[in-house]
Amino acid sequence: MDKILQELLRIDPSKECIKFLVKRIQNDNYRGLQISQHNRYTQKEILVILKEIYELCGDELLQMRTTDLSKRPCNIEGEEKYAILTNNIAREIKRCTQDSLRKNIFVDLHRMGLIDRFNPKKKRLKPFDKGVKKYTALTSFGIKFLQTEDIFIQNLLFTRALENLMQGFGEEILSMILELKSSYLTMYEILFFATFLGQKLEARIYHKNDIIELIQDYRCLSKIQQKTLIKHLKTYCNPQNFIGDKTQKRDFHNWTNATQQILSLLTQMAYFEWNKTDKKLHIRVNEKSLFENSTKLKRSMQQKIEYFKQHNVCKEKGFELHHIVPLCFASSKEEFQVLDKWENMVYIDAFSHAKITQNNNANMRLNFDNDDAVFSDFNDKKVFCENEKNIKYNPNKKRYYVQLQAKIISEIESNFFVRFIQIIFKFF
């Protein structure tokens, strides 16, 4: 096995991307980011599931089964609708059991923000709360997504649901592609590097800028070198080469499957499309997408440049541009363009950015304590950014964030969005 690792390094001893991969495949967390590995959803299937729930119980609570079928084959009193729901869903999408519905599908729908789950005392739970889940109900967001007739808006709402599930990974990928100035990522670039975003290796957490540098380094390899690299990685990551349980083994096939699952979700977002010819994930550019043409795409990149110009700050290693209100909260092209302006961006250190990302990008309320920034969610969970240490901006520009609020109110007709934005930009 050491021989294969040495052969990998000999491809080009100067390349950081190869050194990284050699360390990554020796780590038990070599697969990195894993999202909904056992469930491959389509937007159509999610709508079918929501439709069946709504037709059966509207926005009322639905009692779920709490025990596996193998332990209790029969439903108890109160679970009758749940059994009917399972049968209805299985009839429509050709797969669903009472166990898979509550243990897999409902888990992901909750993380998407489309349903809530409740404990036996009917207390609403957070998506990652442990304990018994006995009831479920559609959220207002889930009902809005289901009942929206405009296909484009529905796609944007589904993008938000997927971003909830993937904890903002889609917007991170979009940002990577824009900063790479190439309009695409290959499957292997996502597999080898992007899926390690936010992961820890040898006491180091790999942030977005680190991943971008690794991809740039990888692209400097010749095609022959890349093929040789992939060949050696496949040879090394063969489970037959290892003993022990799954955590001690390396499996290139399973690693690839996990990445393909992530790709299947990314390609359903409004941002991306998968080109089967060149096998690359591209930013979607056409009249029916968020970026109608290359000019709109360049405008998005220009807004990032504009931030540094307006705030008179320089790029610094360890810092990342962060959208205060995530792009996925847009439900129209106009809203997207408003949120993709420099006034909705801040330049914060990668660690603070990671903390916000890990909180599902929910820290959208920006306040200032003197010149320090405080990002809080609606449960008052806060991320503090000390000026110059954790955030780089011009304090004299604070009022621009207030002006953004005014622009959103004037440009966007959606009452829900306006009410939402109004409570975000408040200052001490």
Tab-separated table of C-alpha atoms in Angstrom:
chain	number	residue	atom	x	y	z
A	1	MET	CA	0.000	0.000	0.000
A	2	ASP	CA	2.858	2.373	0.792
A	3	LYS	CA	4.195	1.673	-2.687
A	4	ILE	CA	0.969	3.034	-4.258
A	5	LEU	CA	1.192	6.161	-2.102
A	6	GLN	CA	4.764	6.708	-3.235
A	7	GLU	CA	3.711	6.258	-6.865
A	8	LEU	CA	1.044	8.898	-6.360
A	9	LEU	CA	3.574	11.374	-5.003
A	10	ARG	CA	5.993	10.639	-7.856
A	11	ILE	CA	3.427	11.863	-10.417
A	12	ASP	CA	4.589	15.359	-9.466
A	13	PRO	CA	6.212	15.836	-6.047
A	14	SER	CA	5.647	19.606	-6.240
A	15	LYS	CA	1.856	19.439	-6.454
A	16	GLU	CA	-0.046	20.292	-3.282
A	17	CYS	CA	-3.206	18.685	-4.701
A	18	ILE	CA	-1.482	15.282	-4.825
A	19	LYS	CA	-0.017	15.665	-1.328
A	20	PHE	CA	-3.499	16.523	-0.091
A	21	LEU	CA	-5.091	13.466	-1.746
A	22	VAL	CA	-2.419	11.150	-0.338
A	23	LYS	CA	-3.258	12.409	3.159
A	24	ARG	CA	-6.995	12.388	2.496
A	25	ILE	CA	-7.240	8.751	1.417
A	26	GLN	CA	-5.367	7.674	4.548
A	27	ASN	CA	-7.910	9.449	6.741
A	28	ASP	CA	-11.022	7.640	8.007
A	29	ASN	CA	-13.053	10.653	6.860
A	30	TYR	CA	-11.688	10.308	3.317
A	31	ARG	CA	-15.170	10.564	1.757
A	32	GLY	CA	-15.722	13.973	3.328
A	33	LEU	CA	-19.125	15.564	2.907
A	34	GLN	CA	-22.004	13.086	2.811
A	35	ILE	CA	-25.583	14.171	2.202
A	36	SER	CA	-28.680	11.990	2.049
A	37	GLN	CA	-26.629	9.079	0.730
A	38	HIS	CA	-29.439	6.524	0.753
A	39	ASN	CA	-32.116	8.712	-0.836
A	40	ARG	CA	-32.053	9.979	-4.403
A	41	TYR	CA	-34.842	12.483	-4.777
A	42	THR	CA	-36.253	14.403	-7.677
A	43	GLN	CA	-38.327	17.534	-7.363
A	44	LYS	CA	-41.283	15.657	-8.825
A	45	GLU	CA	-41.057	12.950	-6.164
A	46	ILE	CA	-40.848	15.492	-3.350
A	47	LEU	CA	-43.951	17.248	-4.685
A	48	VAL	CA	-45.797	13.923	-4.829
A	49	ILE	CA	-44.946	13.221	-1.184
A	50	LEU	CA	-46.018	16.706	-0.069
A	51	LYS	CA	-49.215	16.444	-2.112
A	52	GLU	CA	-50.149	13.135	-0.478
A	53	ILE	CA	-49.522	14.579	2.991
A	54	TYR	CA	-51.553	17.703	2.243
A	55	GLU	CA	-54.497	15.805	0.770
A	56	LEU	CA	-54.601	13.503	3.782
A	57	CYS	CA	-54.225	15.991	6.630
A	58	GLY	CA	-53.690	19.524	5.291
A	59	ASP	CA	-51.540	21.460	7.737
A	60	GLU	CA	-52.664	19.360	10.717
A	61	LEU	CA	-50.430	17.014	12.702
A	62	LEU	CA	-50.038	13.464	11.430
A	63	GLN	CA	-49.219	10.695	13.891
A	64	MET	CA	-46.310	8.543	12.705
A	65	ARG	CA	-45.229	5.012	13.452
A	66	THR	CA	-42.513	5.039	16.110
A	67	THR	CA	-41.379	1.398	15.933
A	68	ASP	CA	-39.916	-0.677	13.099
A	69	LEU	CA	-42.279	-3.027	11.266
A	70	SER	CA	-40.051	-5.964	12.219
A	71	LYS	CA	-40.670	-5.263	15.907
A	72	ARG	CA	-44.342	-4.299	15.612
A	73	PRO	CA	-45.936	-5.418	12.317
A	74	CYS	CA	-49.353	-3.891	13.011
A	75	ASN	CA	-50.232	-0.228	13.300
A	76	ILE	CA	-51.651	0.989	16.583
A	77	GLU	CA	-54.542	3.404	17.070
A	78	GLY	CA	-53.701	6.805	15.619
A	79	GLU	CA	-51.342	5.487	12.941
A	80	GLU	CA	-54.071	4.670	10.408
A	81	LYS	CA	-53.475	7.784	8.285
A	82	TYR	CA	-49.753	7.149	8.336
A	83	ALA	CA	-50.302	3.676	6.886
A	84	ILE	CA	-52.580	5.110	4.203
A	85	LEU	CA	-50.029	7.822	3.421
A	86	THR	CA	-47.263	5.256	2.972
A	87	ASN	CA	-49.380	3.188	0.587
A	88	ASN	CA	-50.358	6.274	-1.428
A	89	ILE	CA	-46.748	7.429	-1.783
A	90	ALA	CA	-45.533	3.947	-2.685
A	91	ARG	CA	-48.195	3.726	-5.381
A	92	GLU	CA	-47.041	7.009	-6.929
A	93	ILE	CA	-43.241	6.809	-6.718
A	94	LYS	CA	-42.923	2.983	-6.657
A	95	ARG	CA	-40.867	2.927	-3.440
A	96	CYS	CA	-41.753	3.710	0.150
A	97	THR	CA	-42.346	1.723	3.330
A	98	GLN	CA	-43.527	2.844	6.725
A	99	ASP	CA	-39.971	2.454	7.996
A	100	SER	CA	-38.220	4.266	5.131
A	101	LEU	CA	-40.748	7.105	5.248
A	102	ARG	CA	-40.079	8.020	8.871
A	103	LYS	CA	-36.408	6.988	9.085
A	104	ASN	CA	-35.135	8.386	5.788
A	105	ILE	CA	-37.594	10.499	3.803
A	106	PHE	CA	-39.070	12.489	6.691
A	107	VAL	CA	-35.573	13.107	8.078
A	108	ASP	CA	-34.525	14.796	4.837
A	109	LEU	CA	-37.828	16.651	4.356
A	110	HIS	CA	-37.378	18.085	7.848
A	111	ARG	CA	-33.839	19.200	7.020
A	112	MET	CA	-35.172	20.751	3.813
A	113	GLY	CA	-37.603	22.821	5.871
A	114	LEU	CA	-40.649	21.263	4.162
A	115	ILE	CA	-42.035	19.497	7.246
A	116	ASP	CA	-41.751	19.740	11.005
A	117	ARG	CA	-41.502	16.788	13.363
A	118	PHE	CA	-42.752	16.665	16.944
A	119	ASN	CA	-42.108	14.574	20.036
A	120	PRO	CA	-44.877	12.595	21.852
A	121	LYS	CA	-45.826	15.779	23.732
A	122	LYS	CA	-46.280	17.565	20.382
A	123	LYS	CA	-43.265	19.784	20.958
A	124	ARG	CA	-41.742	20.977	17.675
A	125	LEU	CA	-38.242	19.592	17.200
A	126	LYS	CA	-35.227	20.863	15.296
A	127	PRO	CA	-34.051	18.781	12.319
A	128	PHE	CA	-31.079	17.246	14.174
A	129	ASP	CA	-32.755	16.792	17.559
A	130	LYS	CA	-32.563	13.280	18.973
A	131	GLY	CA	-35.359	11.337	20.629
A	132	VAL	CA	-38.736	9.943	19.592
A	133	LYS	CA	-40.538	11.683	16.739
A	134	LYS	CA	-44.247	10.909	16.905
A	135	TYR	CA	-45.925	13.568	14.772
A	136	THR	CA	-45.235	15.506	11.600
A	137	ALA	CA	-46.851	18.387	9.734
A	138	LEU	CA	-46.180	20.435	6.614
A	139	THR	CA	-44.492	23.780	7.203
A	140	SER	CA	-45.760	26.994	5.628
A	141	PHE	CA	-42.706	26.836	3.338
A	142	GLY	CA	-43.617	23.271	2.346
A	143	ILE	CA	-47.169	24.308	1.496
A	144	LYS	CA	-45.930	27.337	-0.453
A	145	PHE	CA	-43.563	25.135	-2.461
A	146	LEU	CA	-46.378	22.646	-3.149
A	147	GLN	CA	-48.964	25.205	-4.191
A	148	THR	CA	-46.757	27.489	-6.304
A	149	GLU	CA	-47.932	27.266	-9.916
A	150	ASP	CA	-45.065	29.160	-11.539
A	151	ILE	CA	-42.475	26.522	-12.495
A	152	PHE	CA	-39.518	28.932	-12.276
A	153	ILE	CA	-40.467	30.106	-8.788
A	154	GLN	CA	-41.078	26.517	-7.748
A	155	ASN	CA	-37.565	25.640	-8.940
A	156	LEU	CA	-36.144	28.480	-6.848
A	157	LEU	CA	-38.057	27.296	-3.780
A	158	PHE	CA	-36.739	23.775	-4.354
A	159	THR	CA	-33.240	25.240	-4.564
A	160	ARG	CA	-33.787	26.732	-1.117
A	161	ALA	CA	-34.985	23.361	0.189
A	162	LEU	CA	-31.902	21.640	-1.211
A	163	GLU	CA	-29.644	24.325	0.256
A	164	ASN	CA	-31.228	23.647	3.647
A	165	LEU	CA	-30.503	19.946	3.202
A	166	MET	CA	-26.945	20.546	1.983
A	167	GLN	CA	-26.226	23.306	4.519
A	168	GLY	CA	-25.399	25.907	1.879
A	169	PHE	CA	-23.114	23.676	-0.191
A	170	GLY	CA	-24.754	24.728	-3.463
A	171	GLU	CA	-23.947	28.411	-2.972
A	172	GLU	CA	-20.388	27.449	-2.004
A	173	ILE	CA	-20.024	25.511	-5.273
A	174	LEU	CA	-21.456	28.462	-7.218
A	175	SER	CA	-18.931	30.761	-5.572
A	176	MET	CA	-16.074	28.354	-6.333
A	177	ILE	CA	-16.979	28.162	-10.012
A	178	LEU	CA	-17.242	31.952	-10.276
A	179	GLU	CA	-13.885	32.468	-8.566
A	180	LEU	CA	-12.241	29.827	-10.752
A	181	LYS	CA	-13.455	31.847	-13.757
A	182	SER	CA	-14.079	28.653	-15.714
A	183	SER	CA	-17.879	28.250	-15.469
A	184	TYR	CA	-17.585	24.573	-14.511
A	185	LEU	CA	-16.340	21.868	-12.157
A	186	THR	CA	-15.599	18.310	-13.222
A	187	MET	CA	-16.909	15.299	-11.349
A	188	TYR	CA	-13.396	14.440	-10.153
A	189	GLU	CA	-12.789	18.014	-8.952
A	190	ILE	CA	-15.913	17.723	-6.838
A	191	LEU	CA	-15.022	14.175	-5.719
A	192	PHE	CA	-11.391	14.883	-4.808
A	193	PHE	CA	-11.606	18.422	-3.458
A	194	ALA	CA	-15.021	20.132	-3.169
A	195	THR	CA	-16.474	17.356	-0.979
A	196	PHE	CA	-13.783	18.102	1.608
A	197	LEU	CA	-15.068	21.635	2.176
A	198	GLY	CA	-15.242	22.326	5.906
A	199	GLN	CA	-13.605	19.004	6.766
A	200	LYS	CA	-10.655	18.557	9.082
A	201	LEU	CA	-7.379	16.858	8.192
A	202	GLU	CA	-4.292	16.873	10.411
A	203	ALA	CA	-5.650	19.676	12.611
A	204	ARG	CA	-6.434	21.818	9.559
A	205	ILE	CA	-9.926	22.727	8.380
A	206	TYR	CA	-10.185	23.134	4.611
A	207	HIS	CA	-12.120	26.256	3.696
A	208	LYS	CA	-13.364	27.448	0.314
A	209	ASN	CA	-10.187	29.257	-0.672
A	210	ASP	CA	-8.148	26.166	0.207
A	211	ILE	CA	-10.361	24.039	-2.034
A	212	ILE	CA	-10.093	26.533	-4.902
A	213	GLU	CA	-6.294	26.491	-4.672
A	214	LEU	CA	-6.270	22.685	-4.758
A	215	ILE	CA	-8.507	22.624	-7.842
A	216	GLN	CA	-6.311	25.185	-9.590
A	217	ASP	CA	-3.271	23.050	-8.745
A	218	TYR	CA	-5.028	19.930	-10.060
A	219	ARG	CA	-5.846	21.682	-13.344
A	220	CYS	CA	-2.150	22.334	-13.859
A	221	LEU	CA	-1.572	18.588	-14.158
A	222	SER	CA	-1.450	17.199	-17.688
A	223	LYS	CA	-4.276	14.944	-18.855
A	224	ILE	CA	-1.940	11.943	-18.603
A	225	GLN	CA	-0.980	12.895	-15.049
A	226	GLN	CA	-4.641	13.251	-14.080
A	227	LYS	CA	-5.468	9.827	-15.531
A	228	THR	CA	-2.514	8.264	-13.715
A	229	LEU	CA	-3.616	9.927	-10.477
A	230	ILE	CA	-7.153	8.565	-10.820
A	231	LYS	CA	-5.844	5.091	-11.672
A	232	HIS	CA	-3.644	4.948	-8.563
A	233	LEU	CA	-6.435	6.280	-6.335
A	234	LYS	CA	-8.772	3.561	-7.596
A	235	THR	CA	-6.107	0.919	-6.947
A	236	TYR	CA	-5.472	2.159	-3.428
A	237	CYS	CA	-9.158	2.619	-2.519
A	238	ASN	CA	-10.078	-1.028	-3.016
A	239	PRO	CA	-11.824	-2.451	0.091
A	240	GLN	CA	-10.058	-5.774	-0.460
A	241	ASN	CA	-6.782	-4.048	0.396
A	242	PHE	CA	-7.953	-3.416	3.962
A	243	ILE	CA	-9.099	-5.313	7.017
A	244	GLY	CA	-11.552	-4.174	9.663
A	245	ASP	CA	-14.915	-2.431	9.432
A	246	LYS	CA	-16.106	0.123	6.870
A	247	THR	CA	-14.434	3.032	8.640
A	248	GLN	CA	-11.055	1.342	8.271
A	249	LYS	CA	-11.511	0.434	4.617
A	250	ARG	CA	-11.312	2.608	1.520
A	251	ASP	CA	-13.837	2.158	-1.269
A	252	PHE	CA	-13.514	4.278	-4.421
A	253	HIS	CA	-16.872	3.012	-5.727
A	254	ASN	CA	-18.764	4.090	-2.595
A	255	TRP	CA	-16.854	7.368	-2.516
A	256	THR	CA	-17.913	8.040	-6.105
A	257	ASN	CA	-21.534	7.051	-5.393
A	258	ALA	CA	-21.715	9.548	-2.530
A	259	THR	CA	-20.414	12.295	-4.826
A	260	GLN	CA	-22.844	11.343	-7.593
A	261	GLN	CA	-25.667	11.703	-5.065
A	262	ILE	CA	-24.449	15.213	-4.282
A	263	LEU	CA	-24.249	15.938	-8.014
A	264	SER	CA	-27.815	14.712	-8.509
A	265	LEU	CA	-28.961	17.315	-5.974
A	266	LEU	CA	-26.775	20.110	-7.343
A	267	THR	CA	-28.101	19.621	-10.877
A	268	GLN	CA	-31.652	20.116	-9.605
A	269	MET	CA	-30.768	23.567	-8.296
A	270	ALA	CA	-31.545	26.658	-10.292
A	271	TYR	CA	-27.829	27.476	-10.419
A	272	PHE	CA	-26.460	24.466	-12.287
A	273	GLU	CA	-26.751	21.989	-15.118
A	274	TRP	CA	-24.809	18.821	-15.901
A	275	ASN	CA	-23.317	18.583	-19.378
A	276	LYS	CA	-23.325	14.909	-20.373
A	277	THR	CA	-20.950	15.556	-23.256
A	278	ASP	CA	-18.024	17.083	-21.368
A	279	LYS	CA	-19.129	15.576	-18.014
A	280	LYS	CA	-18.908	18.886	-16.183
A	281	LEU	CA	-21.125	20.801	-13.782
A	282	HIS	CA	-21.781	24.184	-15.401
A	283	ILE	CA	-23.492	27.319	-14.198
A	284	ARG	CA	-26.855	27.356	-15.935
A	285	VAL	CA	-26.955	30.220	-18.450
A	286	ASN	CA	-30.096	30.653	-20.553
A	287	GLU	CA	-33.237	32.767	-20.749
A	288	LYS	CA	-35.062	30.541	-18.262
A	289	SER	CA	-32.296	30.547	-15.633
A	290	LEU	CA	-31.119	33.026	-13.009
A	291	PHE	CA	-28.294	34.010	-15.348
A	292	GLU	CA	-30.027	34.841	-18.621
A	293	ASN	CA	-26.769	35.380	-20.500
A	294	SER	CA	-23.018	35.722	-20.030
A	295	THR	CA	-23.468	39.412	-19.226
A	296	LYS	CA	-25.572	38.554	-16.173
A	297	LEU	CA	-22.939	36.023	-15.122
A	298	LYS	CA	-20.167	38.626	-15.450
A	299	ARG	CA	-22.286	41.031	-13.408
A	300	SER	CA	-22.326	38.519	-10.555
A	301	MET	CA	-18.536	38.279	-10.638
A	302	GLN	CA	-18.237	42.065	-10.914
A	303	GLN	CA	-20.263	42.563	-7.719
A	304	LYS	CA	-17.595	40.670	-5.773
A	305	ILE	CA	-14.896	42.914	-7.216
A	306	GLU	CA	-17.055	45.922	-6.378
A	307	TYR	CA	-17.115	44.954	-2.692
A	308	PHE	CA	-13.350	45.359	-2.391
A	309	LYS	CA	-13.486	48.627	-4.290
A	310	GLN	CA	-16.307	50.086	-2.183
A	311	HIS	CA	-14.779	49.034	1.135
A	312	ASN	CA	-11.204	49.764	0.093
A	313	VAL	CA	-9.962	46.404	1.356
A	314	CYS	CA	-7.612	43.903	-0.250
A	315	LYS	CA	-8.025	40.171	-0.563
A	316	GLU	CA	-6.400	38.342	2.297
A	317	LYS	CA	-5.689	34.654	2.777
A	318	GLY	CA	-8.100	33.082	5.239
A	319	PHE	CA	-11.000	35.420	4.417
A	320	GLU	CA	-14.070	34.775	2.247
A	321	LEU	CA	-16.880	36.842	0.769
A	322	HIS	CA	-20.150	35.922	2.430
A	323	HIS	CA	-23.731	36.746	1.410
A	324	ILE	CA	-25.586	38.004	4.486
A	325	VAL	CA	-28.935	36.858	3.116
A	326	PRO	CA	-28.293	33.610	1.184
A	327	LEU	CA	-28.957	33.676	-2.549
A	328	CYS	CA	-31.321	30.722	-2.177
A	329	PHE	CA	-33.867	32.991	-0.467
A	330	ALA	CA	-34.611	34.612	-3.806
A	331	SER	CA	-37.875	33.509	-5.368
A	332	SER	CA	-37.475	35.450	-8.619
A	333	LYS	CA	-34.698	36.692	-10.900
A	334	GLU	CA	-35.208	40.200	-9.556
A	335	GLU	CA	-34.788	39.084	-5.952
A	336	PHE	CA	-31.694	37.091	-6.877
A	337	GLN	CA	-30.095	40.148	-8.468
A	338	VAL	CA	-30.841	42.213	-5.359
A	339	LEU	CA	-29.255	39.629	-3.073
A	340	ASP	CA	-26.236	39.205	-5.342
A	341	LYS	CA	-25.145	42.829	-4.881
A	342	TRP	CA	-22.020	43.877	-3.008
A	343	GLU	CA	-24.184	45.560	-0.367
A	344	ASN	CA	-25.380	42.080	0.693
A	345	MET	CA	-21.802	40.824	1.094
A	346	VAL	CA	-19.253	40.926	3.878
A	347	TYR	CA	-15.621	39.803	3.881
A	348	ILE	CA	-15.205	37.575	6.934
A	349	ASP	CA	-12.639	35.051	8.082
A	350	ALA	CA	-13.136	31.456	6.954
A	351	PHE	CA	-13.784	30.201	10.494
A	352	SER	CA	-16.657	32.654	11.051
A	353	HIS	CA	-18.010	31.817	7.590
A	354	ALA	CA	-17.880	28.114	8.482
A	355	LYS	CA	-19.780	28.695	11.747
A	356	ILE	CA	-22.555	30.481	9.853
A	357	THR	CA	-22.631	27.762	7.190
A	358	GLN	CA	-22.856	25.046	9.832
A	359	ASN	CA	-25.908	26.853	11.191
A	360	ASN	CA	-27.605	26.452	7.789
A	361	ASN	CA	-26.714	30.062	6.880
A	362	ALA	CA	-29.407	31.159	9.331
A	363	ASN	CA	-27.370	34.031	10.818
A	364	MET	CA	-28.982	36.602	8.564
A	365	ARG	CA	-29.622	39.367	11.090
A	366	LEU	CA	-26.711	41.780	10.958
A	367	ASN	CA	-26.128	44.201	13.814
A	368	PHE	CA	-23.102	46.274	14.721
A	369	ASP	CA	-21.591	46.726	18.160
A	370	ASN	CA	-19.484	49.810	17.477
A	371	ASP	CA	-17.531	48.594	14.433
A	372	ASP	CA	-17.732	44.869	15.244
A	373	ALA	CA	-20.344	42.824	13.388
A	374	VAL	CA	-22.807	40.465	15.015
A	375	PHE	CA	-24.614	37.890	12.851
A	376	SER	CA	-27.563	36.249	14.598
A	377	ASP	CA	-30.286	33.810	13.616
A	378	PHE	CA	-33.920	33.988	14.729
A	379	ASN	CA	-33.154	31.887	17.812
A	380	ASP	CA	-30.571	34.505	18.827
A	381	LYS	CA	-27.611	32.228	18.084
A	382	LYS	CA	-24.807	34.653	17.323
A	383	VAL	CA	-21.504	34.781	15.466
A	384	PHE	CA	-19.296	37.706	16.507
A	385	CYS	CA	-16.836	39.207	14.044
A	386	GLU	CA	-14.309	41.647	15.411
A	387	ASN	CA	-13.432	44.426	12.994
A	388	GLU	CA	-10.110	43.830	11.195
A	389	LYS	CA	-9.643	40.483	12.944
A	390	ASN	CA	-12.714	38.595	11.674
A	391	ILE	CA	-14.256	41.027	9.215
A	392	LYS	CA	-12.749	43.419	6.668
A	393	TYR	CA	-14.991	46.329	5.722
A	394	ASN	CA	-15.277	50.087	5.809
A	395	PRO	CA	-17.338	51.052	8.892
A	396	ASN	CA	-18.450	54.193	7.081
A	397	LYS	CA	-20.378	51.942	4.690
A	398	LYS	CA	-22.719	50.531	7.342
A	399	ARG	CA	-25.598	52.603	6.014
A	400	TYR	CA	-25.362	50.872	2.657
A	401	TYR	CA	-26.841	47.804	4.310
A	402	VAL	CA	-29.809	49.932	5.366
A	403	GLN	CA	-30.151	51.178	1.815
A	404	LEU	CA	-30.226	47.609	0.574
A	405	GLN	CA	-33.298	47.062	2.731
A	406	ALA	CA	-34.987	50.027	1.069
A	407	LYS	CA	-34.085	48.697	-2.377
A	408	ILE	CA	-35.515	45.300	-1.579
A	409	ILE	CA	-38.765	46.854	-0.383
A	410	SER	CA	-39.078	48.899	-3.540
A	411	GLU	CA	-38.001	46.208	-5.994
A	412	ILE	CA	-39.694	43.116	-4.621
A	413	GLU	CA	-43.454	42.764	-4.416
A	414	SER	CA	-43.541	39.548	-2.395
A	415	ASN	CA	-44.931	40.465	1.014
A	416	PHE	CA	-43.298	37.436	2.626
A	417	PHE	CA	-39.877	38.402	1.313
A	418	VAL	CA	-40.263	42.044	2.290
A	419	ARG	CA	-41.317	41.175	5.845
A	420	PHE	CA	-38.402	38.764	6.031
A	421	ILE	CA	-35.828	41.289	4.843
A	422	GLN	CA	-37.153	44.103	7.025
A	423	ILE	CA	-36.076	42.337	10.214
A	424	ILE	CA	-32.603	41.424	8.965
A	425	PHE	CA	-30.780	44.744	8.659
A	426	LYS	CA	-31.030	46.477	12.049
A	427	PHE	CA	-28.296	48.462	13.691
A	428	PHE	CA	-27.480	49.415	17.288
